CSV table of C-alpha atoms in Angstrom, one decimal:
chain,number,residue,atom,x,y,z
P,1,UNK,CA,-20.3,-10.6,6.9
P,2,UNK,CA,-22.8,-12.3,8.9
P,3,UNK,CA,-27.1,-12.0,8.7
P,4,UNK,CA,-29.1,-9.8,11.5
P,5,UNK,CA,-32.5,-9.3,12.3
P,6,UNK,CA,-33.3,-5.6,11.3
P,7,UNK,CA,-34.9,-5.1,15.0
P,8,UNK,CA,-31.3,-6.1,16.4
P,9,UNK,CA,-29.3,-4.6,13.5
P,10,UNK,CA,-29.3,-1.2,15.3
P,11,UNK,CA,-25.3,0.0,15.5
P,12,UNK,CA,-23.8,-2.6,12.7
P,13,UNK,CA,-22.3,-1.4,9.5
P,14,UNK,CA,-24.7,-2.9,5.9
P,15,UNK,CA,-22.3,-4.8,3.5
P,16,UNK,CA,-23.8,-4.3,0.6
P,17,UNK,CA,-26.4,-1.4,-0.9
P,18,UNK,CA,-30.2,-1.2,-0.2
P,19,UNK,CA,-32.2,-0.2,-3.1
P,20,UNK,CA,-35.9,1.2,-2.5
P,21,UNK,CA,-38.5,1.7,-4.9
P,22,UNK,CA,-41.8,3.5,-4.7
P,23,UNK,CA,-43.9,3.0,-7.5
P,24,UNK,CA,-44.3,6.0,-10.1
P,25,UNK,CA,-41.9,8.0,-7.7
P,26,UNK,CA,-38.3,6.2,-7.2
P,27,UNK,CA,-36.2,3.3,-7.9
P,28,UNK,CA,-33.0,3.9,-5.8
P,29,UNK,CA,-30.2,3.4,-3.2
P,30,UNK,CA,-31.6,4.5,0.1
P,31,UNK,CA,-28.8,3.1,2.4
P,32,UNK,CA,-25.3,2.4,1.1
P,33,UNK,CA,-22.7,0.1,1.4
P,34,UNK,CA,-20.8,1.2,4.7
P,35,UNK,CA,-24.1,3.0,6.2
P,36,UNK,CA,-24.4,2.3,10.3
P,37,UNK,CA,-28.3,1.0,10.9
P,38,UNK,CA,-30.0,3.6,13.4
P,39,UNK,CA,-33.2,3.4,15.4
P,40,UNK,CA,-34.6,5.8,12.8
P,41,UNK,CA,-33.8,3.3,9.8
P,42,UNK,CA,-35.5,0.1,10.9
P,43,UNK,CA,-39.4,1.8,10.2
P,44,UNK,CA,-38.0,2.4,6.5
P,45,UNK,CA,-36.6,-1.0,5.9
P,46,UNK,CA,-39.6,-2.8,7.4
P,47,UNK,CA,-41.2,-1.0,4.8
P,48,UNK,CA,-39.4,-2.0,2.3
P,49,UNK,CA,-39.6,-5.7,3.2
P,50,UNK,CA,-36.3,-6.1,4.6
P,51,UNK,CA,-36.7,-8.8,7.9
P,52,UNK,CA,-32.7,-9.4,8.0
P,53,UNK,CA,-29.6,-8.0,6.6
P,54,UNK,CA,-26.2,-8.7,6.2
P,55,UNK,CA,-24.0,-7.0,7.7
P,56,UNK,CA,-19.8,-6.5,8.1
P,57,UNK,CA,-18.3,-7.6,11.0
P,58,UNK,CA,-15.1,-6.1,11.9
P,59,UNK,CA,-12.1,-6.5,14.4
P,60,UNK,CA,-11.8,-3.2,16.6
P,61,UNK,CA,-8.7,-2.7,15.1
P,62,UNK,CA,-9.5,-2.9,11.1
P,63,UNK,CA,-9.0,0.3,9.2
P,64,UNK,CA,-12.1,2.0,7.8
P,65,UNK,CA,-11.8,3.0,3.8
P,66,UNK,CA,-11.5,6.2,4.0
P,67,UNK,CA,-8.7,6.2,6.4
P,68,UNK,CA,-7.0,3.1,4.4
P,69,UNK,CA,-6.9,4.9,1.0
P,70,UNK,CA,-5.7,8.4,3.0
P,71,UNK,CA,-3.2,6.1,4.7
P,72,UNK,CA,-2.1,5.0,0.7
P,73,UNK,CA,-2.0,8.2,-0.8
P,74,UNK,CA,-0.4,9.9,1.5
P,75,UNK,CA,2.5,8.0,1.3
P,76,UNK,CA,2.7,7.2,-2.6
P,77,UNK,CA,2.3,10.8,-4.0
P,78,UNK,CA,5.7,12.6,-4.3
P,79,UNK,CA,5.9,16.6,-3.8
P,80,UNK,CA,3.6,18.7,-6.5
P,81,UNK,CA,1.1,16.2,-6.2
P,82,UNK,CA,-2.6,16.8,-4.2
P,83,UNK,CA,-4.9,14.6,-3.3
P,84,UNK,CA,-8.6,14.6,-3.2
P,85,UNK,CA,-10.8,14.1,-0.3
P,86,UNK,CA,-12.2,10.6,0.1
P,87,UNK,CA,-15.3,9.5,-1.7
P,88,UNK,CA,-16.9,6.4,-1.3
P,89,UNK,CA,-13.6,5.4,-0.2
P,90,UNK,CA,-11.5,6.3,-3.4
P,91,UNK,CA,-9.1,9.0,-3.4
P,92,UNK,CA,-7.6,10.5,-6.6
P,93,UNK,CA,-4.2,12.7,-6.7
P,94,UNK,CA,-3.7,14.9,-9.2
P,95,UNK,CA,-0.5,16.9,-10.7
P,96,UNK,CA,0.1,20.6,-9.3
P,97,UNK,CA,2.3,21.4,-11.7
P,98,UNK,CA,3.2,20.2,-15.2
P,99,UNK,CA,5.7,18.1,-15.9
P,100,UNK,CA,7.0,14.4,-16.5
P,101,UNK,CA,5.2,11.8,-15.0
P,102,UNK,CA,7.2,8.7,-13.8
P,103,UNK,CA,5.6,5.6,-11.6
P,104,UNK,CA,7.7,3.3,-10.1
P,105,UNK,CA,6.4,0.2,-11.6
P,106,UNK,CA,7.6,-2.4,-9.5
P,107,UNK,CA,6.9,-1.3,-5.9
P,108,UNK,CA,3.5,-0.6,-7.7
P,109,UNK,CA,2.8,-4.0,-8.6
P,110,UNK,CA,3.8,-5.4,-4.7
P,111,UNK,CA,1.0,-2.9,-3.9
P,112,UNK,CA,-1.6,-4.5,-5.6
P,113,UNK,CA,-0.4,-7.6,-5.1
P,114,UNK,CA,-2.2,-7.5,-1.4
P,115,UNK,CA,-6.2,-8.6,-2.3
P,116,UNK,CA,-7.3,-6.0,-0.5
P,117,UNK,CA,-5.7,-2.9,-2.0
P,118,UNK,CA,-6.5,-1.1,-5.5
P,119,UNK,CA,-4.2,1.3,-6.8
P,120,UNK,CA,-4.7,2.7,-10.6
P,121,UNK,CA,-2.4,4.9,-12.4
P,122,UNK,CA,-2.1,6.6,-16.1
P,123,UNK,CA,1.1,5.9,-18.2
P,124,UNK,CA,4.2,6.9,-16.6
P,125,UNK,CA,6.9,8.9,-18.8
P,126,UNK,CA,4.2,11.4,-20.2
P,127,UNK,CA,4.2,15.0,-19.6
P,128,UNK,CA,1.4,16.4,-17.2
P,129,UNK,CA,-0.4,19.4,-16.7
P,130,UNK,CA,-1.7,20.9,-13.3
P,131,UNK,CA,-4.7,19.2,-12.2
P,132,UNK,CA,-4.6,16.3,-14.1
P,133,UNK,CA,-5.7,13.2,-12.7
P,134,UNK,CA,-2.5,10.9,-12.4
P,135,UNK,CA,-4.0,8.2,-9.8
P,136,UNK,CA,-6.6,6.2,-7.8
P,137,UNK,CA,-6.6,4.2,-4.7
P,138,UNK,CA,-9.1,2.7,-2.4
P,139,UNK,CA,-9.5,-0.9,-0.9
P,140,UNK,CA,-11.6,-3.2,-1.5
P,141,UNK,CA,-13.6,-4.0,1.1
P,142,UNK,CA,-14.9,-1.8,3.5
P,143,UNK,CA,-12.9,-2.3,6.2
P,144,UNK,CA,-9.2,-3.7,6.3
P,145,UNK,CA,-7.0,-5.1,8.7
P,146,UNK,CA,-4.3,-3.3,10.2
P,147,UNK,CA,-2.0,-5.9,9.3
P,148,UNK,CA,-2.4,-5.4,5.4
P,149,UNK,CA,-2.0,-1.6,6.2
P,150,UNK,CA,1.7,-2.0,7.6
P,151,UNK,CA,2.4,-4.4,4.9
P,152,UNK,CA,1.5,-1.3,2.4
P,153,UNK,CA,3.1,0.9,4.5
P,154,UNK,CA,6.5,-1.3,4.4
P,155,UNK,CA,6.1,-0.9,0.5
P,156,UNK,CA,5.7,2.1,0.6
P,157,UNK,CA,8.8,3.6,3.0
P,158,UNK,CA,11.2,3.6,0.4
P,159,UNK,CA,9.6,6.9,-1.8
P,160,UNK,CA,6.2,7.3,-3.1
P,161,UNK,CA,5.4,5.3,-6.3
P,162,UNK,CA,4.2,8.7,-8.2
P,163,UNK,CA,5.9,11.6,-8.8
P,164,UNK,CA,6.4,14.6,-11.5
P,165,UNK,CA,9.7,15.8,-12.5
P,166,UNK,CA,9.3,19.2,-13.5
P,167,UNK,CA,10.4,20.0,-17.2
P,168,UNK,CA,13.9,22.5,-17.0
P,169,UNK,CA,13.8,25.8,-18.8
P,170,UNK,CA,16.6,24.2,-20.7
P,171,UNK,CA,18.6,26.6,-23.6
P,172,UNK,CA,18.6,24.8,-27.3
P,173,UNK,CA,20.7,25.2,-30.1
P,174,UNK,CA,19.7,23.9,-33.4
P,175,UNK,CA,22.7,22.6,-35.8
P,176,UNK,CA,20.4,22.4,-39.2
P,177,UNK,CA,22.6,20.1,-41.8
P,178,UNK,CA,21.9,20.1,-45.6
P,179,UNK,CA,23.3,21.1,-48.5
P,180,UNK,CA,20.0,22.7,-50.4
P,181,UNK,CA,19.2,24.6,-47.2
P,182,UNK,CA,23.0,25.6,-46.4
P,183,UNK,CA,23.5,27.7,-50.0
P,184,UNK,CA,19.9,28.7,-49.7
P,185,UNK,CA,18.4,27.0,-52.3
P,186,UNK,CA,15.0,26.2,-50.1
P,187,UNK,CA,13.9,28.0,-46.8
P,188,UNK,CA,14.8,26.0,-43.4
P,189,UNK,CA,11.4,24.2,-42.6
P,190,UNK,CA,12.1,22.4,-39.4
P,191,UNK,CA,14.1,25.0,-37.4
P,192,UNK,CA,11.0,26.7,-36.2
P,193,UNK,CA,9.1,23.5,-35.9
P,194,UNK,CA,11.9,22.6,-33.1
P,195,UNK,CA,11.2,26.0,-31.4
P,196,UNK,CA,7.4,25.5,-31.7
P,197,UNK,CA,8.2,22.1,-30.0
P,198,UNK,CA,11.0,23.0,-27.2
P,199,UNK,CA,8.5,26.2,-26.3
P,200,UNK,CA,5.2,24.3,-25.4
P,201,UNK,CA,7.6,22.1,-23.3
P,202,UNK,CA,9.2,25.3,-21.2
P,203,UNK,CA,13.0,25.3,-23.3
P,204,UNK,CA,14.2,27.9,-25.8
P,205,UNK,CA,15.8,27.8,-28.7
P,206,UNK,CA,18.6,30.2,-28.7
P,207,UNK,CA,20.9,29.5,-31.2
P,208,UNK,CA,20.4,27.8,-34.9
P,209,UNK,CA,23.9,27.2,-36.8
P,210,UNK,CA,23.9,26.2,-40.1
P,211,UNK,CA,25.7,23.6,-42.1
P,212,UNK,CA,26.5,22.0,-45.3
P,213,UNK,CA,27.0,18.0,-45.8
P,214,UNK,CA,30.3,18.1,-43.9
P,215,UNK,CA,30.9,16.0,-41.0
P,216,UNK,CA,34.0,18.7,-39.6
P,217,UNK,CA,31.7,21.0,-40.2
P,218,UNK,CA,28.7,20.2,-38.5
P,219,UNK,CA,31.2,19.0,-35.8
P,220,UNK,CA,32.7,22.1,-35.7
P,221,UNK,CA,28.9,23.4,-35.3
P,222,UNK,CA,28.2,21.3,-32.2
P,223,UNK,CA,30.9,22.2,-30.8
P,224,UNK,CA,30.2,25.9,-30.7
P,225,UNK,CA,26.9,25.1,-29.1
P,226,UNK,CA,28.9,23.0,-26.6
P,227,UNK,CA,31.0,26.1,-25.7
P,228,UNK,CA,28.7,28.5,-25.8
P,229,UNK,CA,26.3,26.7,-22.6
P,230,UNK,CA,23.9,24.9,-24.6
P,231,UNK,CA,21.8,22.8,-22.3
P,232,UNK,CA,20.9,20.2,-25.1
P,233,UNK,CA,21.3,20.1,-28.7
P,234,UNK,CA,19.1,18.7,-31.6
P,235,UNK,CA,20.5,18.0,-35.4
P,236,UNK,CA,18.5,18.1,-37.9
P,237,UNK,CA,18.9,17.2,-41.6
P,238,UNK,CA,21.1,14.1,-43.0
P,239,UNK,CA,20.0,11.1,-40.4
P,240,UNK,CA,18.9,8.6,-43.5
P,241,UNK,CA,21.8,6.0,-44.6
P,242,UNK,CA,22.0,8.0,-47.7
P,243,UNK,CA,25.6,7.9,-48.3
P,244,UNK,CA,26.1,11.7,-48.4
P,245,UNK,CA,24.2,12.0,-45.0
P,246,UNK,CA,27.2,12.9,-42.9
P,247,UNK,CA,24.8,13.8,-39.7
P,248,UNK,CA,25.8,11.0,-37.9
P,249,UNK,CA,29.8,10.6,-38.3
P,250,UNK,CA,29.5,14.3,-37.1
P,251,UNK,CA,28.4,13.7,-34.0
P,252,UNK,CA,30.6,11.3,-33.5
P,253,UNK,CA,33.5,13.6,-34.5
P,254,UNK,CA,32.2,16.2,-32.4
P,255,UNK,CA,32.9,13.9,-29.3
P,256,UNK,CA,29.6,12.3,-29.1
P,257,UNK,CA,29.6,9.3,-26.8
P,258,UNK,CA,26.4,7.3,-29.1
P,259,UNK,CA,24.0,6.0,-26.8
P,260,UNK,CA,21.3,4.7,-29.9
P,261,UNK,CA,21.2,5.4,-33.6
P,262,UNK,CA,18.0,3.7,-34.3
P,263,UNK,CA,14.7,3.5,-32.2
P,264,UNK,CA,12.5,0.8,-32.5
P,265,UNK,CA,9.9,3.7,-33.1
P,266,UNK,CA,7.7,4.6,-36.1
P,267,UNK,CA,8.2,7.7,-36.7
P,268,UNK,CA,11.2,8.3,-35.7
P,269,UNK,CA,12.8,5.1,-36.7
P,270,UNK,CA,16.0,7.2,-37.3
P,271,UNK,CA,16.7,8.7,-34.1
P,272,UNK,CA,20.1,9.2,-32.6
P,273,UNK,CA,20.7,9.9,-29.1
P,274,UNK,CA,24.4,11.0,-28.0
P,275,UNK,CA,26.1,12.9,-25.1
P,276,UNK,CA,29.1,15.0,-25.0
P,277,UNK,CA,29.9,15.4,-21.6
P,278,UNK,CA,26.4,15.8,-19.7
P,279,UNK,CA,24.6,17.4,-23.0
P,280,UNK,CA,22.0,15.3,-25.3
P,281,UNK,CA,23.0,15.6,-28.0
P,282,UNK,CA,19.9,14.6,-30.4
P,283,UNK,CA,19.9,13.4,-34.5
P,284,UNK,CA,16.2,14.0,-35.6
P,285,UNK,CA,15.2,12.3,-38.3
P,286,UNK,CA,12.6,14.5,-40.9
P,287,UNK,CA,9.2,12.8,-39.2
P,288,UNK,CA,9.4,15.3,-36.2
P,289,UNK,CA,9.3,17.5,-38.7
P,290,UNK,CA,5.8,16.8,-40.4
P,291,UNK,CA,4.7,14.2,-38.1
P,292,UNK,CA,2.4,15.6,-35.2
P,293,UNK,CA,3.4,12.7,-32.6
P,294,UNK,CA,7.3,11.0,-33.2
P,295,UNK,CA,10.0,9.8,-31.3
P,296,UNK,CA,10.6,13.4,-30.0
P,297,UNK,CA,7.7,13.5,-27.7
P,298,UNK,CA,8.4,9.9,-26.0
P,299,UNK,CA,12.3,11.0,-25.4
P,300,UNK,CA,13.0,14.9,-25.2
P,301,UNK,CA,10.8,15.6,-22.2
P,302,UNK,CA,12.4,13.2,-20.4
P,303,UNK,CA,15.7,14.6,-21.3
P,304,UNK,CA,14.2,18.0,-20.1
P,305,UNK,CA,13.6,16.4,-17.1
P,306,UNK,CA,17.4,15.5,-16.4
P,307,UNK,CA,16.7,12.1,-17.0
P,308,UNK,CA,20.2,10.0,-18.6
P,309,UNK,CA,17.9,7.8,-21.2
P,310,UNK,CA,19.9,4.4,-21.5
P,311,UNK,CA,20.0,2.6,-24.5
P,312,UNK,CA,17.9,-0.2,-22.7
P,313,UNK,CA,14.8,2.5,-22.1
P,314,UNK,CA,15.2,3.1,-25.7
P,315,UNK,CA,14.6,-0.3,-26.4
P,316,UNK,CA,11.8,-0.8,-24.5
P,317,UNK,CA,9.4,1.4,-26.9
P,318,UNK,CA,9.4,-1.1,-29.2
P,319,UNK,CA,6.3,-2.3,-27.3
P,320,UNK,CA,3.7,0.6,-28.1
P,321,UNK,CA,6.0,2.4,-30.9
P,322,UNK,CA,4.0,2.0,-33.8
P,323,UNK,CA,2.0,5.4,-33.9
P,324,UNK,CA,-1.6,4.3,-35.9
P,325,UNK,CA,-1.9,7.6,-37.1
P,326,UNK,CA,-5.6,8.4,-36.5
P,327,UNK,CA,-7.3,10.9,-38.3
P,328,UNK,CA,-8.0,12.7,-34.8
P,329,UNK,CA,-4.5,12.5,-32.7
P,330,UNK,CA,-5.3,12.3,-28.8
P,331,UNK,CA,-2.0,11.6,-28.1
P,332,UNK,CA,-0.8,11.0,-25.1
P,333,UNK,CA,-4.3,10.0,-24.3
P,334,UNK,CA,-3.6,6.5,-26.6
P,335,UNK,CA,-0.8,3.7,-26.8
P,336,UNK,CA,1.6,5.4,-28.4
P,337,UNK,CA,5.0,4.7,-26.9
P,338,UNK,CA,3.1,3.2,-24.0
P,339,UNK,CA,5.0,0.5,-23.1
């Protein structure tokens, strides 16, 4: 940045705004930040008392912002993902389709690591609908050089940093487990909360077995859901330490390799993720029936998304687990399971 006098400012690029104000009429910007000075222009700033002004100097081969944050999002948004046209050098990208977010966190953070470059995203791992705003990315000054551009740019070869996994129209059987709802003492309550749930996320329950306290028979259950193509299974019923809570030993006799019983999640504290072969198979502990948020929304849609959760990813919800609550859920517009 270096200081002109307006009469010899004609053809630089102003650093900084220039506000004008005419008394009873405006108080304003009347030339931007980034605005080359014209013969026409020096009248107006004469007038309003500018003598000098600062203005950017620039190598002939720095990047302009516009093409810098183009250059950026281009290259960082995966497919199903548009982006805006520039504005004031920012440039947003948005989802085209719903589905489950994922950022790659550390090639992010090399990104923004460079001064010069400002790149902005919402939580990864939540589901998104179309044209939801995901990200933002401009630089910071109003020119760059090309040399922090290629240094992006080597960050950046290796995949974009945001992408959507579509959610699979995956098939669901239900196993429901209890005694009192087995002989039909009470009605099943959380069967059509699970179809309710799988539905707004694009699966379909298509199959509900039903079983008593029994671990060979509620292994027997899951096992018929096994054969018959389910895509992924949820039990329900029987995940407490009760001792006649038999959900648990059978998944395990059913041939369920246990990835996590236990999330360090409230609600959901009680969660059990297994797999038989390449099928979830998922214990669901009562809150996902009453609770509006649980541990089902911060793991199923990422299991709809063909994602293998680990026992390590489970883990790292412990950060952002506690759900507060709030009278007025805004979910996942809050902290919950944001980690």
């Amino acid at each position: 940045m270096k200081q002109v006098n307006v009469q010899d400012a004609v053809g630089t690029v102003l650093a900084h705004d220039l506000t004008q104000i005419i008394p009873g009429e405006y108080k304003g910007p009347k030339f931007r930040k980034g605005h080359e000075i014209t013969e026409d222009d020096i009248p107006v700033l004469l007038s309003m008392g500018k003598k000098h002004l600062f203005v950017l100097e620039k190598d002939d081969t720095d990047v302009h912002e516009n093409e810098a944050a183009y250059r950026i999002a281009s290259k960082a948004a995966g497919e199903n993902i548009s982006l805006s046209e520039p504005s004031e050098g920012k440039i947003e990208l948005r989802a085209e389709v719903d589905g489950l977010l994922r950022i790659d966190r550390e090639r992010l953070y090399k990104l923004v690591a460079q001064d010069e470059i400002m790149f902005a995203t919402i939580h990864d791992n939540v589901v998104v609908r179309k044209g939801q705003k995901l990200a933002g990315t401009r630089i910071i000054p109003l020119f760059v050089a090309e040399a922090v551009m290629q240094k992006a740019e080597e960050i950046l070869a290796d995949g974009p940093l945001v992408s959507i996994a579509p959610l699979k129209n995956m098939k669901v059987g239900i196993v429901t487990t209890g005694s009192e709802v087995y002989s039909g003492l009470i009605e099943d309550a959380f069967g059509p909360v699970l179809v309710k749930k799988f539905g707004a996320l694009g699966s379909t329950v298509v199959k509900q077995l039903f079983a008593d306290d029994d671990e060979d028979m509620i292994a027997d259950c899951i096992r018929q859901l096994v054969d018959e193509g389910m895509d992924i299974i949820g039990i329900t019923g029987g995940m407490s330490v009760d001792p006649d809570d038999r959900t648990p030993s059978g998944i395990r006799k059913a041939g369920g390799e246990v990835i996590s019983y236990g999330a360090p999640v409230l609600p959901g504290a009680m969660f059990m993720l297994s797999y038989i072969g390449d099928v979830p198979v998922v214990g669901l502990p009562g809150c996902v029936m009453y609770s509006r948020t649980s541990i089902f929304d911060l793991i199923v849609p990422r299991l709809l998304a063909g994602e293998r959760v680990s026992k390590a990813d489970i883990n790292r919800l412990a950060v952002g687990g506690l759900c507060l609550n709030c009278e007025t859920c805004t979910y996942p517009v809050c902290g919950f399971g944001k980690c």
